[in-house]
Amino acid sequence: MRTAAIVLHPFLKADYAVLISWIDSPRVLLEFAGPHFTYPLTAAQLDLNVSDTRRHPFMAVDSHTGEKVGYAECYFLDQSTVKVARVFIAARYRGMGNGTALLQSLLQFACTQCNAKRVVLNVFEHNKAAMTCYTKLGFVMQPNVFKRVDFEGETWRSVGMMLPLKSPE
């Protein structure tokens, strides 16, 4: 079995339809973006999102096949902190290591392009696959960072995670 490898490509207007096609329900949208967007996801929402100059959105492309397999963003909270947000692997590409490979590419971007000292993210507690991926990469829970979102009679809790980055030697 080959190792997943992801290349980050800038997210362009031409990519909107691909991302929108992956987000096929209000539940999937909330899991992907938290309450940042409303269903159905639209080009106008994406235009507004990418217009934020602190946000760097990417299409995740499989380096072996050239296929678009996911989406993610790096968001500059301040000069030393990057927030990884809206991480999404399309359903048919899950379970193949693409999430881990995408995060590794985002961490490399945060280190080399942003000179970040730490990376933070939020994840819903019920998303065990994502939490396992993040923990495997060294992220640790931030016990006092959490939010609650109500969805269809359920309360979803998101928790904060953080990864300190090593300074270049």
Short mmCIF file of N, CA, C and O in Angstrom, two decimals, residues 6-134:
data_model
loop_
_atom_site.label_atom_id
_atom_site.label_comp_id
_atom_site.label_asym_id
_atom_site.label_seq_id
_atom_site.Cartn_x
_atom_site.Cartn_y
_atom_site.Cartn_z
N ILE A 6 0.07 14.53 0.17
CA ILE A 6 -0.81 15.63 -0.24
C ILE A 6 0.02 16.85 -0.60
O ILE A 6 0.97 17.22 0.10
N VAL A 7 -0.36 17.47 -1.70
CA VAL A 7 0.20 18.75 -2.11
C VAL A 7 -0.90 19.79 -1.91
O VAL A 7 -2.06 19.54 -2.26
N LEU A 8 -0.54 20.93 -1.33
CA LEU A 8 -1.51 22.00 -1.13
C LEU A 8 -1.52 22.92 -2.34
O LEU A 8 -0.48 23.46 -2.72
N HIS A 9 -2.69 23.09 -2.93
CA HIS A 9 -2.86 24.03 -4.03
C HIS A 9 -3.75 25.16 -3.52
O HIS A 9 -4.70 24.91 -2.78
N PRO A 10 -3.48 26.40 -3.92
CA PRO A 10 -4.38 27.48 -3.52
C PRO A 10 -5.81 27.16 -3.96
O PRO A 10 -6.03 26.62 -5.05
N PHE A 11 -6.75 27.48 -3.10
CA PHE A 11 -8.17 27.26 -3.38
C PHE A 11 -8.66 28.39 -4.27
O PHE A 11 -8.61 29.57 -3.89
N LEU A 12 -9.10 28.04 -5.47
CA LEU A 12 -9.52 29.01 -6.48
C LEU A 12 -11.02 28.92 -6.74
O LEU A 12 -11.65 27.92 -6.43
N LYS A 13 -11.57 29.97 -7.37
CA LYS A 13 -12.99 29.95 -7.73
C LYS A 13 -13.34 28.69 -8.53
O LYS A 13 -14.43 28.13 -8.36
N ALA A 14 -12.43 28.22 -9.34
CA ALA A 14 -12.67 27.02 -10.15
C ALA A 14 -12.86 25.78 -9.27
O ALA A 14 -13.40 24.78 -9.74
N ASP A 15 -12.42 25.84 -8.00
CA ASP A 15 -12.55 24.72 -7.07
C ASP A 15 -13.86 24.75 -6.28
O ASP A 15 -14.20 23.77 -5.61
N TYR A 16 -14.57 25.86 -6.32
CA TYR A 16 -15.77 26.00 -5.51
C TYR A 16 -16.76 24.85 -5.73
O TYR A 16 -17.29 24.29 -4.78
N ALA A 17 -17.03 24.53 -6.98
CA ALA A 17 -18.04 23.50 -7.29
C ALA A 17 -17.65 22.15 -6.71
O ALA A 17 -18.52 21.40 -6.26
N VAL A 18 -16.36 21.84 -6.70
CA VAL A 18 -15.91 20.56 -6.14
C VAL A 18 -16.21 20.53 -4.65
O VAL A 18 -16.81 19.58 -4.14
N LEU A 19 -15.79 21.57 -3.93
CA LEU A 19 -16.04 21.61 -2.48
C LEU A 19 -17.54 21.58 -2.19
O LEU A 19 -18.00 20.82 -1.34
N ILE A 20 -18.31 22.40 -2.89
CA ILE A 20 -19.76 22.44 -2.68
C ILE A 20 -20.38 21.06 -2.92
O ILE A 20 -21.26 20.64 -2.16
N SER A 21 -19.90 20.32 -3.91
CA SER A 21 -20.47 18.99 -4.19
C SER A 21 -20.18 17.99 -3.07
O SER A 21 -20.94 17.05 -2.87
N TRP A 22 -19.11 18.19 -2.34
CA TRP A 22 -18.77 17.30 -1.23
C TRP A 22 -19.65 17.54 -0.01
O TRP A 22 -19.82 16.67 0.83
N ILE A 23 -20.19 18.74 0.14
CA ILE A 23 -20.95 19.13 1.33
C ILE A 23 -22.43 18.92 1.03
O ILE A 23 -23.12 19.83 0.59
N ASP A 24 -22.90 17.70 1.27
CA ASP A 24 -24.22 17.31 0.79
C ASP A 24 -25.34 17.32 1.84
O ASP A 24 -26.45 16.87 1.56
N SER A 25 -25.06 17.85 3.02
CA SER A 25 -26.12 17.92 4.04
C SER A 25 -25.73 18.95 5.10
O SER A 25 -24.55 19.29 5.24
N PRO A 26 -26.73 19.44 5.85
CA PRO A 26 -26.41 20.37 6.94
C PRO A 26 -25.46 19.74 7.97
O PRO A 26 -24.58 20.43 8.50
N ARG A 27 -25.58 18.45 8.24
CA ARG A 27 -24.71 17.77 9.21
C ARG A 27 -23.26 17.78 8.71
O ARG A 27 -22.34 18.09 9.46
N VAL A 28 -23.06 17.44 7.44
CA VAL A 28 -21.70 17.42 6.88
C VAL A 28 -21.11 18.83 6.92
O VAL A 28 -19.94 19.01 7.27
N LEU A 29 -21.92 19.83 6.61
CA LEU A 29 -21.42 21.22 6.64
C LEU A 29 -21.00 21.62 8.06
O LEU A 29 -19.94 22.20 8.25
N LEU A 30 -21.82 21.29 9.05
CA LEU A 30 -21.48 21.65 10.42
C LEU A 30 -20.23 20.92 10.88
O LEU A 30 -19.36 21.50 11.52
N GLU A 31 -20.10 19.64 10.54
CA GLU A 31 -18.90 18.88 10.91
C GLU A 31 -17.66 19.47 10.25
O GLU A 31 -16.59 19.53 10.84
N PHE A 32 -17.80 19.94 9.02
CA PHE A 32 -16.70 20.51 8.26
C PHE A 32 -16.32 21.91 8.74
O PHE A 32 -15.15 22.21 8.93
N ALA A 33 -17.30 22.76 8.94
CA ALA A 33 -17.01 24.18 9.13
C ALA A 33 -17.50 24.76 10.44
O ALA A 33 -17.37 25.96 10.65
N GLY A 34 -18.07 23.93 11.31
CA GLY A 34 -18.70 24.50 12.49
C GLY A 34 -19.81 25.44 12.03
O GLY A 34 -20.32 25.29 10.92
N PRO A 35 -20.16 26.42 12.82
CA PRO A 35 -21.25 27.33 12.42
C PRO A 35 -20.82 28.46 11.50
O PRO A 35 -21.56 29.41 11.28
N HIS A 36 -19.64 28.34 10.90
CA HIS A 36 -19.09 29.40 10.04
C HIS A 36 -19.92 29.63 8.77
O HIS A 36 -20.03 30.77 8.30
N PHE A 37 -20.46 28.57 8.20
CA PHE A 37 -21.28 28.66 6.98
C PHE A 37 -22.70 28.19 7.28
O PHE A 37 -22.95 27.55 8.29
N THR A 38 -23.63 28.49 6.35
CA THR A 38 -24.98 27.96 6.44
C THR A 38 -25.25 27.09 5.23
O THR A 38 -24.70 27.32 4.14
N TYR A 39 -26.09 26.07 5.45
CA TYR A 39 -26.43 25.13 4.38
C TYR A 39 -27.56 25.71 3.53
O TYR A 39 -28.49 26.28 4.08
N PRO A 40 -27.50 25.56 2.22
CA PRO A 40 -26.42 24.94 1.45
C PRO A 40 -25.24 25.90 1.28
O PRO A 40 -25.41 27.11 1.18
N LEU A 41 -24.06 25.31 1.23
CA LEU A 41 -22.85 26.09 0.97
C LEU A 41 -22.94 26.70 -0.42
O LEU A 41 -23.37 26.04 -1.37
N THR A 42 -22.57 27.97 -0.53
CA THR A 42 -22.68 28.69 -1.80
C THR A 42 -21.37 29.37 -2.18
O THR A 42 -20.51 29.59 -1.33
N ALA A 43 -21.29 29.72 -3.44
CA ALA A 43 -20.12 30.46 -3.92
C ALA A 43 -20.00 31.80 -3.20
O ALA A 43 -18.89 32.25 -2.89
N ALA A 44 -21.12 32.45 -2.90
CA ALA A 44 -21.08 33.75 -2.20
C ALA A 44 -20.46 33.59 -0.81
O ALA A 44 -19.66 34.43 -0.39
N GLN A 45 -20.80 32.52 -0.10
CA GLN A 45 -20.20 32.28 1.22
C GLN A 45 -18.70 32.04 1.08
O GLN A 45 -17.90 32.54 1.88
N LEU A 46 -18.31 31.28 0.06
CA LEU A 46 -16.90 31.00 -0.16
C LEU A 46 -16.14 32.26 -0.56
O LEU A 46 -15.02 32.49 -0.11
N ASP A 47 -16.76 33.11 -1.39
CA ASP A 47 -16.13 34.39 -1.76
C ASP A 47 -15.83 35.21 -0.52
O ASP A 47 -14.72 35.75 -0.38
N LEU A 48 -16.79 35.32 0.38
CA LEU A 48 -16.61 36.09 1.59
C LEU A 48 -15.51 35.47 2.45
O LEU A 48 -14.65 36.18 2.99
N ASN A 49 -15.50 34.15 2.56
CA ASN A 49 -14.51 33.44 3.36
C ASN A 49 -13.09 33.70 2.84
O ASN A 49 -12.20 34.03 3.60
N VAL A 50 -12.88 33.54 1.56
CA VAL A 50 -11.52 33.67 1.01
C VAL A 50 -11.07 35.13 0.91
O VAL A 50 -9.88 35.38 0.72
N SER A 51 -12.00 36.07 1.06
CA SER A 51 -11.61 37.49 1.01
C SER A 51 -10.86 37.93 2.26
O SER A 51 -10.23 38.98 2.26
N ASP A 52 -10.91 37.13 3.32
CA ASP A 52 -10.19 37.45 4.56
C ASP A 52 -8.70 37.21 4.33
O ASP A 52 -8.27 36.08 4.10
N THR A 53 -7.90 38.25 4.39
CA THR A 53 -6.47 38.16 4.06
C THR A 53 -5.67 37.34 5.08
O THR A 53 -4.55 36.94 4.79
N ARG A 54 -6.23 37.09 6.26
CA ARG A 54 -5.53 36.25 7.26
C ARG A 54 -5.76 34.76 7.00
O ARG A 54 -5.15 33.92 7.63
N ARG A 55 -6.63 34.45 6.05
CA ARG A 55 -7.02 33.08 5.77
C ARG A 55 -6.29 32.58 4.51
O ARG A 55 -6.26 33.26 3.50
N HIS A 56 -5.75 31.37 4.60
CA HIS A 56 -5.11 30.72 3.45
C HIS A 56 -5.82 29.40 3.18
O HIS A 56 -5.53 28.40 3.82
N PRO A 57 -6.76 29.40 2.22
CA PRO A 57 -7.50 28.17 1.91
C PRO A 57 -6.77 27.34 0.86
O PRO A 57 -6.15 27.89 -0.07
N PHE A 58 -6.85 26.02 1.01
CA PHE A 58 -6.15 25.11 0.11
C PHE A 58 -7.05 23.97 -0.35
O PHE A 58 -7.87 23.47 0.42
N MET A 59 -6.83 23.54 -1.58
CA MET A 59 -7.33 22.24 -2.03
C MET A 59 -6.22 21.25 -1.74
O MET A 59 -5.04 21.53 -1.99
N ALA A 60 -6.59 20.10 -1.21
CA ALA A 60 -5.64 19.02 -0.96
C ALA A 60 -5.65 18.12 -2.18
O ALA A 60 -6.69 17.59 -2.57
N VAL A 61 -4.49 17.96 -2.80
CA VAL A 61 -4.38 17.19 -4.04
C VAL A 61 -3.46 16.00 -3.78
O VAL A 61 -2.36 16.16 -3.23
N ASP A 62 -3.93 14.83 -4.17
CA ASP A 62 -3.12 13.61 -4.04
C ASP A 62 -1.93 13.73 -4.99
O ASP A 62 -2.10 13.88 -6.20
N SER A 63 -0.72 13.67 -4.44
CA SER A 63 0.47 13.88 -5.27
C SER A 63 0.72 12.72 -6.24
O SER A 63 1.43 12.89 -7.22
N HIS A 64 0.13 11.57 -5.97
CA HIS A 64 0.30 10.42 -6.86
C HIS A 64 -0.65 10.45 -8.06
O HIS A 64 -0.26 10.11 -9.17
N THR A 65 -1.91 10.86 -7.80
CA THR A 65 -2.93 10.80 -8.85
C THR A 65 -3.34 12.16 -9.41
O THR A 65 -3.95 12.22 -10.47
N GLY A 66 -3.04 13.23 -8.67
CA GLY A 66 -3.47 14.56 -9.09
C GLY A 66 -4.92 14.86 -8.76
O GLY A 66 -5.43 15.93 -9.10
N GLU A 67 -5.61 13.93 -8.09
CA GLU A 67 -7.02 14.13 -7.75
C GLU A 67 -7.17 15.05 -6.54
O GLU A 67 -6.37 14.99 -5.60
N LYS A 68 -8.20 15.87 -6.59
CA LYS A 68 -8.56 16.71 -5.45
C LYS A 68 -9.24 15.81 -4.43
O LYS A 68 -10.24 15.15 -4.75
N VAL A 69 -8.69 15.76 -3.21
CA VAL A 69 -9.21 14.84 -2.20
C VAL A 69 -9.74 15.55 -0.96
O VAL A 69 -10.40 14.92 -0.13
N GLY A 70 -9.47 16.84 -0.82
CA GLY A 70 -9.92 17.53 0.37
C GLY A 70 -9.67 19.02 0.33
O GLY A 70 -9.26 19.57 -0.70
N TYR A 71 -9.93 19.63 1.45
CA TYR A 71 -9.86 21.08 1.61
C TYR A 71 -9.42 21.38 3.04
O TYR A 71 -9.74 20.62 3.97
N ALA A 72 -8.71 22.47 3.24
CA ALA A 72 -8.37 22.94 4.58
C ALA A 72 -7.89 24.38 4.50
O ALA A 72 -7.55 24.88 3.43
N GLU A 73 -7.86 25.02 5.66
CA GLU A 73 -7.41 26.40 5.75
C GLU A 73 -6.39 26.56 6.87
O GLU A 73 -6.46 25.88 7.90
N CYS A 74 -5.48 27.49 6.67
CA CYS A 74 -4.63 28.00 7.74
C CYS A 74 -5.08 29.44 7.95
O CYS A 74 -5.25 30.20 6.99
N TYR A 75 -5.26 29.81 9.20
CA TYR A 75 -5.74 31.14 9.56
C TYR A 75 -4.77 31.74 10.56
O TYR A 75 -4.46 31.12 11.58
N PHE A 76 -4.27 32.93 10.26
CA PHE A 76 -3.31 33.60 11.14
C PHE A 76 -4.05 34.27 12.28
O PHE A 76 -4.75 35.25 12.07
N LEU A 77 -3.90 33.73 13.49
CA LEU A 77 -4.50 34.37 14.67
C LEU A 77 -3.64 35.53 15.13
O LEU A 77 -4.16 36.56 15.55
N ASP A 78 -2.33 35.35 15.07
CA ASP A 78 -1.37 36.40 15.40
C ASP A 78 -0.04 36.02 14.76
O ASP A 78 0.02 35.04 14.01
N GLN A 79 1.03 36.75 15.05
CA GLN A 79 2.31 36.50 14.38
C GLN A 79 2.92 35.14 14.70
O GLN A 79 3.77 34.67 13.95
N SER A 80 2.51 34.52 15.78
CA SER A 80 3.13 33.25 16.15
C SER A 80 2.17 32.06 16.15
O SER A 80 2.59 30.94 16.36
N THR A 81 0.88 32.31 15.89
CA THR A 81 -0.11 31.24 15.99
C THR A 81 -0.91 31.11 14.71
O THR A 81 -1.49 32.07 14.21
N VAL A 82 -0.96 29.89 14.20
CA VAL A 82 -1.77 29.55 13.04
C VAL A 82 -2.88 28.61 13.50
O VAL A 82 -2.64 27.67 14.25
N LYS A 83 -4.09 28.90 13.06
CA LYS A 83 -5.21 28.01 13.35
C LYS A 83 -5.50 27.20 12.09
O LYS A 83 -5.67 27.75 11.01
N VAL A 84 -5.53 25.88 12.24
CA VAL A 84 -5.95 25.00 11.17
C VAL A 84 -7.46 24.90 11.27
O VAL A 84 -8.00 24.63 12.35
N ALA A 85 -8.15 25.15 10.17
CA ALA A 85 -9.61 25.18 10.21
C ALA A 85 -10.22 24.52 8.98
O ALA A 85 -9.57 24.40 7.94
N ARG A 86 -11.44 24.09 9.13
CA ARG A 86 -12.24 23.55 8.04
C ARG A 86 -11.51 22.45 7.26
O ARG A 86 -11.43 22.47 6.05
N VAL A 87 -10.99 21.49 8.01
CA VAL A 87 -10.29 20.35 7.40
C VAL A 87 -11.35 19.37 6.92
O VAL A 87 -12.24 18.98 7.68
N PHE A 88 -11.26 18.99 5.65
CA PHE A 88 -12.26 18.08 5.09
C PHE A 88 -11.61 17.16 4.06
O PHE A 88 -10.92 17.63 3.15
N ILE A 89 -11.83 15.88 4.23
CA ILE A 89 -11.44 14.88 3.22
C ILE A 89 -12.73 14.35 2.62
O ILE A 89 -13.64 13.94 3.35
N ALA A 90 -12.82 14.38 1.29
CA ALA A 90 -14.02 13.88 0.61
C ALA A 90 -14.24 12.43 1.00
O ALA A 90 -13.29 11.66 1.18
N ALA A 91 -15.50 12.05 1.13
CA ALA A 91 -15.88 10.73 1.66
C ALA A 91 -15.14 9.58 0.99
O ALA A 91 -14.66 8.67 1.66
N ARG A 92 -15.01 9.61 -0.31
CA ARG A 92 -14.40 8.46 -1.00
C ARG A 92 -12.88 8.37 -0.82
O ARG A 92 -12.27 7.38 -1.21
N TYR A 93 -12.27 9.38 -0.19
CA TYR A 93 -10.83 9.39 0.02
C TYR A 93 -10.46 9.21 1.50
O TYR A 93 -9.29 9.33 1.86
N ARG A 94 -11.45 8.93 2.33
CA ARG A 94 -11.19 8.75 3.77
C ARG A 94 -10.65 7.34 4.04
O ARG A 94 -10.87 6.42 3.26
N GLY A 95 -9.95 7.22 5.16
CA GLY A 95 -9.44 5.91 5.57
C GLY A 95 -8.21 5.47 4.81
O GLY A 95 -7.83 4.30 4.87
N MET A 96 -7.57 6.38 4.10
CA MET A 96 -6.39 6.06 3.30
C MET A 96 -5.15 6.83 3.74
O MET A 96 -4.14 6.83 3.06
N GLY A 97 -5.26 7.54 4.85
CA GLY A 97 -4.13 8.34 5.34
C GLY A 97 -4.11 9.75 4.80
O GLY A 97 -3.16 10.50 5.08
N ASN A 98 -5.13 10.14 4.04
CA ASN A 98 -5.14 11.49 3.46
C ASN A 98 -5.28 12.59 4.51
O ASN A 98 -4.72 13.67 4.35
N GLY A 99 -6.03 12.32 5.58
CA GLY A 99 -6.17 13.33 6.63
C GLY A 99 -4.83 13.63 7.29
O GLY A 99 -4.46 14.79 7.48
N THR A 100 -4.11 12.57 7.62
CA THR A 100 -2.78 12.76 8.24
C THR A 100 -1.85 13.48 7.28
O THR A 100 -1.14 14.41 7.66
N ALA A 101 -1.85 13.05 6.01
CA ALA A 101 -0.97 13.68 5.02
C ALA A 101 -1.34 15.16 4.82
O ALA A 101 -0.45 16.01 4.70
N LEU A 102 -2.63 15.47 4.83
CA LEU A 102 -3.07 16.86 4.70
C LEU A 102 -2.58 17.68 5.88
O LEU A 102 -2.02 18.77 5.71
N LEU A 103 -2.72 17.14 7.09
CA LEU A 103 -2.26 17.87 8.27
C LEU A 103 -0.76 18.06 8.24
O LEU A 103 -0.25 19.14 8.61
N GLN A 104 -0.02 17.06 7.81
CA GLN A 104 1.44 17.20 7.72
C GLN A 104 1.81 18.32 6.75
O GLN A 104 2.72 19.12 7.02
N SER A 105 1.10 18.41 5.63
CA SER A 105 1.37 19.49 4.67
C SER A 105 1.02 20.85 5.26
O SER A 105 1.74 21.83 5.07
N LEU A 106 -0.08 20.92 6.01
CA LEU A 106 -0.46 22.18 6.64
C LEU A 106 0.55 22.59 7.71
O LEU A 106 0.89 23.78 7.83
N LEU A 107 1.04 21.63 8.47
CA LEU A 107 2.05 21.93 9.49
C LEU A 107 3.34 22.42 8.85
O LEU A 107 3.98 23.36 9.35
N GLN A 108 3.71 21.82 7.73
CA GLN A 108 4.90 22.28 7.02
C GLN A 108 4.71 23.73 6.54
O GLN A 108 5.60 24.56 6.67
N PHE A 109 3.53 24.03 6.01
CA PHE A 109 3.22 25.40 5.58
C PHE A 109 3.30 26.35 6.78
O PHE A 109 3.90 27.43 6.69
N ALA A 110 2.72 25.96 7.91
CA ALA A 110 2.74 26.82 9.10
C ALA A 110 4.17 27.10 9.56
O ALA A 110 4.48 28.22 9.97
N CYS A 111 5.02 26.09 9.48
CA CYS A 111 6.42 26.26 9.91
C CYS A 111 7.22 27.09 8.93
O CYS A 111 7.88 28.05 9.31
N THR A 112 7.18 26.70 7.66
CA THR A 112 8.09 27.30 6.68
C THR A 112 7.59 28.62 6.12
O THR A 112 8.39 29.53 5.89
N GLN A 113 6.30 28.74 5.89
CA GLN A 113 5.77 29.96 5.27
C GLN A 113 5.29 30.99 6.28
O GLN A 113 5.26 32.18 5.98
N CYS A 114 4.92 30.52 7.46
CA CYS A 114 4.32 31.42 8.45
C CYS A 114 5.19 31.65 9.67
O CYS A 114 4.87 32.51 10.49
N ASN A 115 6.25 30.85 9.81
CA ASN A 115 7.11 30.92 11.00
C ASN A 115 6.31 30.80 12.29
O ASN A 115 6.62 31.45 13.29
N ALA A 116 5.27 29.98 12.26
CA ALA A 116 4.41 29.81 13.44
C ALA A 116 5.17 29.11 14.56
O ALA A 116 6.02 28.26 14.32
N LYS A 117 4.84 29.49 15.77
CA LYS A 117 5.41 28.85 16.96
C LYS A 117 4.45 27.80 17.51
O LYS A 117 4.84 26.93 18.27
N ARG A 118 3.18 27.92 17.14
CA ARG A 118 2.21 26.92 17.55
C ARG A 118 1.05 26.91 16.57
O ARG A 118 0.77 27.91 15.88
N VAL A 119 0.39 25.75 16.52
CA VAL A 119 -0.79 25.56 15.67
C VAL A 119 -1.92 25.13 16.58
O VAL A 119 -1.73 24.28 17.46
N VAL A 120 -3.07 25.71 16.39
CA VAL A 120 -4.25 25.36 17.17
C VAL A 120 -5.37 24.94 16.22
O VAL A 120 -5.34 25.25 15.02
N LEU A 121 -6.34 24.23 16.76
CA LEU A 121 -7.51 23.83 15.99
C LEU A 121 -8.63 23.50 16.95
O LEU A 121 -8.41 23.33 18.15
N ASN A 122 -9.84 23.40 16.42
CA ASN A 122 -11.01 22.93 17.16
C ASN A 122 -11.54 21.71 16.45
O ASN A 122 -11.48 21.62 15.22
N VAL A 123 -12.05 20.76 17.23
CA VAL A 123 -12.60 19.54 16.66
C VAL A 123 -13.77 19.10 17.53
O VAL A 123 -13.74 19.25 18.76
N PHE A 124 -14.81 18.58 16.89
CA PHE A 124 -15.93 18.05 17.65
C PHE A 124 -15.51 16.75 18.33
O PHE A 124 -14.88 15.89 17.71
N GLU A 125 -15.87 16.62 19.59
CA GLU A 125 -15.48 15.44 20.37
C GLU A 125 -15.96 14.13 19.75
O GLU A 125 -15.29 13.11 19.88
N HIS A 126 -17.09 14.15 19.08
CA HIS A 126 -17.62 12.91 18.50
C HIS A 126 -16.87 12.51 17.21
O HIS A 126 -17.06 11.40 16.72
N ASN A 127 -16.01 13.37 16.70
CA ASN A 127 -15.25 13.07 15.50
C ASN A 127 -13.95 12.34 15.90
O ASN A 127 -12.87 12.90 15.88
N LYS A 128 -14.13 11.08 16.26
CA LYS A 128 -13.01 10.29 16.80
C LYS A 128 -11.88 10.12 15.79
O LYS A 128 -10.70 10.12 16.16
N ALA A 129 -12.20 9.97 14.51
CA ALA A 129 -11.15 9.80 13.49
C ALA A 129 -10.26 11.03 13.43
O ALA A 129 -9.03 10.91 13.39
N ALA A 130 -10.86 12.21 13.45
CA ALA A 130 -10.07 13.44 13.41
C ALA A 130 -9.25 13.59 14.69
O ALA A 130 -8.06 13.94 14.63
N MET A 131 -9.86 13.33 15.84
CA MET A 131 -9.13 13.46 17.10
C MET A 131 -7.94 12.50 17.14
O MET A 131 -6.85 12.87 17.60
N THR A 132 -8.12 11.28 16.63
CA THR A 132 -7.02 10.32 16.58
C THR A 132 -5.91 10.83 15.68
O THR A 132 -4.72 10.76 16.02
N CYS A 133 -6.27 11.36 14.53
CA CYS A 133 -5.29 11.91 13.58
C CYS A 133 -4.49 13.03 14.24
O CYS A 133 -3.26 13.05 14.19
N TYR A 134 -5.19 13.97 14.86
CA TYR A 134 -4.51 15.12 15.47
C TYR A 134 -3.60 14.69 16.62
O TYR A 134 -2.48 15.17 16.75
#
